[in-house]
CSV table of C-alpha atoms in Angstrom, one decimal:
chain,number,residue,atom,x,y,z
A,211,MET,CA,39.3,17.9,6.7
A,212,ASN,CA,39.6,21.4,5.4
A,213,ILE,CA,39.5,20.4,1.6
A,214,LYS,CA,36.4,18.2,2.4
A,215,LEU,CA,34.7,20.8,4.2
A,216,GLY,CA,35.5,23.3,1.2
A,217,SER,CA,34.2,20.8,-1.1
A,218,ALA,CA,31.1,20.4,0.6
A,219,LEU,CA,30.5,24.0,0.9
A,220,ARG,CA,31.1,24.5,-2.9
A,221,MET,CA,28.7,21.8,-3.7
A,222,GLU,CA,26.0,23.5,-1.7
A,223,GLU,CA,26.8,26.7,-3.2
A,224,GLU,CA,26.2,25.1,-6.8
A,225,ILE,CA,23.0,23.4,-5.8
A,226,ARG,CA,21.7,26.6,-4.5
A,227,ARG,CA,22.6,28.3,-7.7
A,228,ILE,CA,20.6,25.5,-9.6
A,229,ASN,CA,17.7,25.9,-7.5
A,230,GLU,CA,17.7,29.8,-8.3
A,231,LYS,CA,18.0,28.9,-11.9
A,232,TYR,CA,14.9,26.8,-11.8
A,233,ASP,CA,12.8,29.0,-9.6
A,234,GLY,CA,9.6,28.2,-11.3
A,235,SER,CA,9.4,31.7,-12.8
A,236,LYS,CA,8.2,30.2,-16.1
A,237,GLU,CA,5.6,28.3,-14.7
A,238,SER,CA,4.6,31.0,-12.5
A,239,ASN,CA,4.3,33.3,-15.6
A,240,ILE,CA,2.1,31.0,-17.5
A,241,GLU,CA,0.0,30.7,-14.4
A,242,GLN,CA,-0.6,34.2,-14.2
A,243,GLN,CA,-1.8,34.1,-17.8
A,244,VAL,CA,-4.2,31.3,-17.4
A,245,GLU,CA,-5.7,33.2,-14.4
A,246,LYS,CA,-6.2,36.5,-16.2
A,247,LEU,CA,-7.6,34.6,-19.3
A,248,SER,CA,-9.7,32.4,-17.2
A,249,GLU,CA,-11.3,35.2,-15.5
A,250,LYS,CA,-12.2,36.9,-18.8
A,251,ALA,CA,-13.5,33.5,-20.0
A,252,ILE,CA,-15.9,33.2,-17.0
A,253,ASN,CA,-17.1,36.6,-17.5
A,254,VAL,CA,-17.7,35.9,-21.1
A,255,SER,CA,-19.5,32.7,-20.4
A,256,ASP,CA,-21.8,34.4,-17.7
A,257,TYR,CA,-23.0,36.9,-20.3
A,258,LEU,CA,-23.3,34.3,-22.8
A,259,SER,CA,-25.8,32.3,-20.3
A,260,ARG,CA,-27.7,35.6,-19.9
A,261,ALA,CA,-28.0,36.2,-23.7
A,262,GLN,CA,-29.3,32.5,-24.1
A,263,THR,CA,-31.6,32.7,-21.1
A,264,ALA,CA,-33.3,36.1,-22.8
A,265,LEU,CA,-33.6,34.2,-26.0
A,266,LYS,CA,-35.5,31.1,-24.3
A,267,LYS,CA,-37.8,33.8,-22.5
A,268,ILE,CA,-38.5,35.7,-25.5
A,269,ASP,CA,-41.0,33.0,-26.9
A,270,ASP,CA,-42.8,32.9,-23.6
A,271,ILE,CA,-43.1,36.6,-23.7
A,272,ARG,CA,-44.3,36.7,-27.1
A,273,ASP,CA,-47.0,33.9,-26.2
A,274,GLU,CA,-48.2,36.3,-23.5
A,275,LEU,CA,-48.7,39.0,-25.9
A,276,ILE,CA,-50.8,36.9,-28.0
A,277,TYR,CA,-53.0,35.8,-25.3
A,278,MET,CA,-53.3,39.8,-24.1
A,279,ARG,CA,-54.4,40.4,-27.7
A,280,THR,CA,-57.1,37.6,-27.5
A,281,ASN,CA,-58.2,38.7,-24.1
A,282,ALA,CA,-58.6,42.2,-25.2
A,283,ASP,CA,-60.7,41.5,-28.2
A,284,ALA,CA,-63.1,39.2,-26.0
A,285,GLY,CA,-63.0,42.0,-23.2
A,286,GLY,CA,-61.5,39.8,-20.6
A,287,PHE,CA,-59.8,42.5,-18.8
A,288,GLU,CA,-59.0,40.4,-15.5
A,289,ALA,CA,-57.2,37.5,-17.8
A,290,PHE,CA,-55.5,40.5,-19.7
A,291,ASP,CA,-54.0,41.9,-16.3
A,292,HIS,CA,-52.9,38.1,-15.4
A,293,ASN,CA,-50.9,38.1,-18.9
A,294,PHE,CA,-49.7,41.5,-18.0
A,295,SER,CA,-48.0,40.1,-14.6
A,296,THR,CA,-47.1,36.8,-16.2
A,297,LEU,CA,-45.2,38.7,-19.1
A,298,ASN,CA,-43.4,40.8,-16.5
A,299,GLN,CA,-42.4,37.8,-14.2
A,300,TYR,CA,-40.7,36.3,-17.5
A,301,ALA,CA,-38.8,39.6,-18.1
A,302,GLY,CA,-38.2,40.9,-14.6
A,303,VAL,CA,-40.1,44.3,-14.4
A,304,ARG,CA,-37.9,45.6,-11.6
A,305,TYR,CA,-34.3,46.1,-11.1
A,306,HIS,CA,-34.2,43.3,-8.6
A,307,GLN,CA,-32.8,40.9,-11.3
A,308,PRO,CA,-29.7,42.6,-12.3
A,309,ASP,CA,-28.4,39.4,-14.2
A,310,SER,CA,-31.3,39.6,-16.5
A,311,LEU,CA,-30.5,41.2,-19.8
A,312,ILE,CA,-34.4,41.6,-20.5
A,313,ALA,CA,-35.3,43.1,-16.8
A,314,ASN,CA,-35.6,46.8,-16.3
A,315,PRO,CA,-32.0,48.1,-16.1
A,316,THR,CA,-32.7,51.0,-14.2
A,317,ASN,CA,-34.9,51.9,-10.9
A,318,GLY,CA,-38.7,51.3,-12.7
A,319,LEU,CA,-39.6,54.8,-11.6
A,320,GLY,CA,-40.4,56.2,-15.1
A,321,GLN,CA,-36.9,55.3,-16.2
A,322,TRP,CA,-36.5,52.2,-18.7
A,323,SER,CA,-33.7,53.2,-21.0
A,324,ASP,CA,-31.8,50.5,-22.6
A,325,ARG,CA,-28.0,49.8,-21.6
A,326,VAL,CA,-25.0,48.5,-23.2
A,327,ASP,CA,-22.4,46.4,-21.1
A,328,GLN,CA,-19.0,46.2,-22.5
A,329,VAL,CA,-17.5,42.7,-22.1
A,330,ASP,CA,-13.7,42.0,-22.7
A,331,GLY,CA,-13.4,39.5,-25.2
A,332,GLY,CA,-9.6,39.0,-25.1
A,333,HIS,CA,-6.8,40.1,-27.5
A,334,GLY,CA,-8.1,43.7,-27.1
A,335,THR,CA,-11.5,43.0,-28.5
A,336,VAL,CA,-14.8,44.3,-26.6
A,337,ILE,CA,-18.0,42.7,-27.0
A,338,SER,CA,-21.1,45.0,-26.6
A,339,VAL,CA,-23.9,43.1,-24.8
A,340,ASP,CA,-27.3,44.8,-24.7
A,341,ARG,CA,-29.8,45.1,-22.1
A,342,LYS,CA,-33.2,45.6,-23.1
A,343,PHE,CA,-36.4,45.5,-21.1
A,344,ILE,CA,-38.9,43.8,-23.0
A,345,GLY,CA,-41.6,43.5,-20.2
A,346,ASN,CA,-44.2,46.0,-19.9
A,347,ASP,CA,-44.2,48.9,-17.4
A,348,TYR,CA,-45.3,52.4,-16.9
A,349,SER,CA,-45.5,55.3,-14.4
A,350,ILE,CA,-47.9,58.3,-13.7
A,351,GLU,CA,-46.5,61.3,-12.4
A,352,LEU,CA,-49.3,63.3,-11.0
A,353,SER,CA,-49.7,67.1,-11.3
A,354,ASP,CA,-48.9,67.5,-7.5
A,355,GLY,CA,-45.6,65.6,-8.0
A,356,ARG,CA,-46.5,62.5,-6.6
A,357,ARG,CA,-45.7,59.2,-8.6
A,358,LEU,CA,-47.9,56.4,-9.0
A,359,ASN,CA,-46.6,52.8,-10.2
A,360,PRO,CA,-48.6,49.8,-10.8
A,361,SER,CA,-48.3,46.9,-8.5
A,362,ILE,CA,-48.5,43.3,-10.1
A,363,LYS,CA,-49.4,41.9,-6.4
A,364,SER,CA,-52.0,44.3,-5.4
A,365,TYR,CA,-53.5,45.1,-8.6
A,366,ALA,CA,-53.3,48.7,-8.0
A,367,MET,CA,-51.6,52.0,-8.4
A,368,GLU,CA,-49.4,52.7,-5.6
A,369,GLY,CA,-47.4,55.8,-4.5
A,370,ASP,CA,-44.8,56.1,-1.9
A,371,ASP,CA,-47.0,58.2,0.1
A,372,GLY,CA,-49.2,55.4,0.9
A,373,THR,CA,-51.7,56.0,-1.9
A,374,LYS,CA,-53.2,53.2,-3.3
A,375,LEU,CA,-55.8,53.0,-6.0
A,376,GLU,CA,-57.3,49.7,-7.0
A,377,PHE,CA,-57.3,48.9,-10.9
A,378,SER,CA,-61.1,47.8,-10.4
A,379,LYS,CA,-61.9,51.3,-9.4
A,380,LEU,CA,-60.3,53.3,-12.0
A,381,SER,CA,-61.2,54.7,-15.6
A,382,VAL,CA,-59.3,56.6,-18.3
A,383,THR,CA,-61.0,60.2,-18.8
A,384,SER,CA,-58.5,61.1,-21.7
A,385,LEU,CA,-55.1,60.1,-22.8
A,386,ASP,CA,-52.8,61.6,-25.4
A,387,SER,CA,-50.6,58.8,-26.5
A,388,GLY,CA,-48.2,61.4,-27.9
A,389,THR,CA,-47.5,63.5,-25.0
A,390,GLY,CA,-48.6,61.2,-22.1
A,391,ALA,CA,-50.9,63.5,-20.6
A,392,ILE,CA,-53.6,61.6,-18.9
A,393,THR,CA,-56.7,62.5,-16.7
A,394,PHE,CA,-58.3,59.5,-15.0
A,395,HIS,CA,-61.2,58.9,-12.4
A,396,TYR,CA,-61.1,57.1,-9.1
A,397,ASP,CA,-64.3,55.7,-7.8
A,398,ASP,CA,-64.3,56.0,-4.1
A,399,GLY,CA,-68.0,55.2,-3.6
A,400,ALA,CA,-69.0,58.8,-3.3
A,401,ALA,CA,-68.3,61.6,-5.9
A,402,GLY,CA,-65.0,60.0,-6.8
A,403,VAL,CA,-61.6,61.7,-7.4
A,404,ASP,CA,-60.3,63.0,-10.6
A,405,TYR,CA,-56.5,63.2,-11.3
A,406,THR,CA,-54.3,64.7,-13.8
A,407,GLY,CA,-50.7,63.9,-14.8
A,408,THR,CA,-48.2,62.5,-17.3
A,409,LEU,CA,-48.0,58.8,-18.3
A,410,THR,CA,-44.7,57.4,-19.3
A,411,ARG,CA,-44.0,53.9,-20.4
A,412,GLY,CA,-41.3,51.3,-20.5
A,413,GLY,CA,-40.3,48.1,-22.1
A,414,GLY,CA,-42.9,46.8,-24.7
A,415,THR,CA,-45.2,49.8,-23.4
A,416,VAL,CA,-48.4,47.7,-23.1
A,417,LEU,CA,-50.4,49.2,-20.1
A,418,ASN,CA,-53.0,47.6,-17.8
A,419,ALA,CA,-56.8,46.9,-18.6
A,420,TRP,CA,-57.8,49.9,-16.5
A,421,LEU,CA,-56.1,52.2,-19.0
A,422,TYR,CA,-57.9,50.9,-21.9
A,423,ASN,CA,-61.3,51.4,-19.9
A,424,ASN,CA,-61.5,47.5,-19.6
A,425,PHE,CA,-62.0,47.3,-23.2
A,426,ALA,CA,-65.4,48.9,-23.0
A,427,THR,CA,-65.4,50.1,-26.5
A,428,GLN,CA,-64.0,49.2,-29.9
A,429,ALA,CA,-61.6,52.4,-29.6
A,430,ASP,CA,-60.3,50.9,-26.3
A,431,LYS,CA,-59.6,47.6,-27.8
A,432,ASP,CA,-58.0,49.2,-30.8
A,433,ARG,CA,-55.8,51.2,-28.6
A,434,ALA,CA,-54.8,48.0,-26.8
A,435,ALA,CA,-54.1,46.3,-30.2
A,436,THR,CA,-51.7,49.1,-31.2
A,437,ASP,CA,-49.8,48.9,-28.4
A,438,ILE,CA,-49.4,44.9,-28.3
A,439,SER,CA,-48.3,45.4,-32.2
A,440,ALA,CA,-45.4,47.8,-31.0
A,441,ALA,CA,-44.5,45.4,-28.3
A,442,HIS,CA,-44.2,42.7,-30.5
A,443,LEU,CA,-41.8,44.6,-32.9
A,444,ARG,CA,-39.8,45.5,-30.0
A,445,ILE,CA,-39.4,42.0,-28.9
A,446,SER,CA,-38.3,41.0,-32.6
A,447,SER,CA,-35.8,43.8,-32.4
A,448,ALA,CA,-34.5,42.5,-29.0
A,449,GLU,CA,-34.3,38.9,-30.4
A,450,ARG,CA,-32.0,39.9,-33.3
A,451,THR,CA,-29.7,41.9,-30.9
A,452,PHE,CA,-29.5,38.9,-28.5
A,453,LEU,CA,-28.6,36.6,-31.3
A,454,ASN,CA,-25.9,38.7,-32.6
A,455,ASP,CA,-24.7,39.2,-28.9
A,456,GLU,CA,-24.9,35.4,-28.3
A,457,ALA,CA,-22.8,34.7,-31.6
A,458,GLY,CA,-20.1,37.1,-30.7
A,459,LEU,CA,-19.8,35.9,-26.8
A,460,SER,CA,-19.9,32.1,-28.1
A,461,ALA,CA,-17.0,32.8,-30.4
A,462,ALA,CA,-15.0,34.7,-27.8
A,463,ARG,CA,-15.4,31.7,-25.3
A,464,THR,CA,-14.3,29.1,-27.8
A,465,THR,CA,-11.3,31.0,-28.7
A,466,MET,CA,-10.5,31.6,-24.9
A,467,LYS,CA,-10.9,28.0,-24.2
A,468,ALA,CA,-8.5,27.0,-26.8
A,469,GLU,CA,-6.1,29.5,-25.5
A,470,VAL,CA,-6.4,28.2,-22.0
A,471,ASP,CA,-6.1,24.7,-22.8
A,472,GLU,CA,-2.8,25.5,-25.0
A,473,LEU,CA,-1.3,27.5,-21.8
A,474,ASN,CA,-2.1,24.4,-19.7
A,475,LYS,CA,-0.1,22.4,-22.2
A,476,GLN,CA,2.9,24.7,-22.2
A,477,PHE,CA,2.7,24.8,-18.2
A,478,ALA,CA,2.9,21.2,-18.0
A,479,ALA,CA,5.8,20.9,-20.7
A,480,VAL,CA,7.8,23.6,-19.0
A,481,ALA,CA,7.1,22.3,-15.6
A,482,GLU,CA,8.4,18.7,-16.8
A,483,GLU,CA,11.3,20.1,-18.9
A,484,ASN,CA,12.3,22.3,-15.9
A,485,LEU,CA,12.2,19.4,-13.5
A,486,ASP,CA,14.2,17.1,-15.8
A,487,ALA,CA,16.8,19.8,-16.2
A,488,LYS,CA,17.2,20.6,-12.6
A,489,GLN,CA,17.4,17.0,-11.5
A,490,ALA,CA,20.1,16.4,-14.1
A,491,GLU,CA,22.0,19.5,-13.1
A,492,ILE,CA,22.1,18.5,-9.4
A,493,LYS,CA,22.9,15.0,-10.2
A,494,ALA,CA,25.9,16.0,-12.3
A,495,ALA,CA,27.1,18.5,-9.6
A,496,LYS,CA,26.6,15.7,-7.1
A,497,ALA,CA,28.7,13.3,-9.4
A,498,ARG,CA,31.4,15.8,-9.7
A,499,PHE,CA,32.0,16.7,-6.1
A,500,GLY,CA,31.5,12.8,-5.4
A,501,PHE,CA,34.4,12.2,-7.7
A,502,LEU,CA,36.5,14.8,-6.2
A,503,ASN,CA,35.9,13.5,-2.6
A,504,ASN,CA,36.7,9.8,-3.9
A,505,SER,CA,40.1,11.1,-5.5
A,506,LEU,CA,41.0,12.9,-2.1
A,507,ALA,CA,40.1,9.6,-0.2
A,508,LEU,CA,42.4,7.6,-2.6
A,509,THR,CA,45.3,10.0,-1.9
A,510,GLN,CA,44.7,10.4,1.7
A,511,GLY,CA,46.7,7.3,2.7
A,512,ASN,CA,49.8,8.2,0.5
A,513,ALA,CA,49.8,11.7,2.0
A,514,THR,CA,49.6,10.3,5.6
A,515,ALA,CA,52.4,8.1,5.0
A,516,LEU,CA,54.6,11.0,3.6
A,517,ILE,CA,53.8,13.1,6.5
A,518,GLN,CA,54.6,10.4,9.1
A,519,GLN,CA,58.1,9.7,7.3
A,520,LEU,CA,58.9,13.4,7.3
A,521,THR,CA,57.8,14.1,11.1
A,522,MET,CA,57.8,11.0,13.1
A,523,ASN,CA,60.7,8.7,12.0
A,524,ASP,CA,63.8,8.8,14.1
A,525,TRP,CA,66.3,10.8,12.2
A,526,GLY,CA,69.0,10.3,14.7
A,527,VAL,CA,69.2,6.4,14.4
A,528,LYS,CA,69.1,6.4,10.6
A,529,LYS,CA,69.2,9.4,8.2
A,530,LEU,CA,67.2,8.7,5.0
A,531,SER,CA,67.2,10.4,1.9
A,532,MET,CA,64.3,12.2,0.4
A,533,THR,CA,64.5,9.5,-2.4
A,534,ASP,CA,64.3,6.8,0.3
A,535,ILE,CA,61.2,8.7,2.1
A,536,MET,CA,59.4,8.8,-1.3
A,537,PHE,CA,59.9,5.0,-1.7
A,538,GLN,CA,58.6,4.2,1.3
A,539,ALA,CA,55.3,6.4,1.1
A,540,HIS,CA,54.7,5.6,-2.5
A,541,GLY,CA,56.4,2.4,-3.3
A,542,TYR,CA,58.5,3.8,-6.1
């Protein structure tokens, strides 16, 4: 019994050793590589989708600029402002659309600086993805420090202090395109109110119709045409940038997908190979210990007969020699 127990314990220990040898560490390592690479690939795909969406919207924005030019020439200031609002909805005039590459990347309060996001392209490469606001936005900081922003919902200049100046009651007295210095008048039904301040622009830099005096003169129309041409140039520049970004992101995604596919194949191969090897070693171990136990079983009867001859026979009646005992126990 002690021999069998020792044999069973040794077999248990060897199987434990085999299990530790094939502990899944190789598979786990590949899984970790797949997980990290997949996270990077998902991020790259997300930015690729943003770039492609931006490129699709560029044509819509370009069309709205064309409509604005037509309406400015015709003096259609209400239609012009409608185009202004529609264009900004395509682009995302404020920062409420963080996933849009053509929305305002900052806070819309006189700040429209472009931004570049650094995207991990794998293998130590970094893809620079541009954010370029290609809508139209502007802000006026009054001489008293208050800031007015256009509202595309109310068609008015609004301030945080509750100031609300309807576009239909505003007109420009003077505007320096270089410095942004502006003086404008608000018709309140009485003598009116004059304001001075500084105009800053963002995106395509086109303004609402009231800042072109609703196209009352040819000079006002010419100012609008100049700004619209500048917006077209900005859009064309942004389009080239997004096309380059799209190409880089697309190449990175293709490479990452191929690498993930290859790692998945490696995982399947290693898992199958380790499983087969583990099962083979366990099977061999069980066979060895089974053979040992069978050998013990075959010799158990002879050993018992030998012990009986040595311990249970009546030596007083007949004294047998060791040769006789061995003959009776083993038959030779």
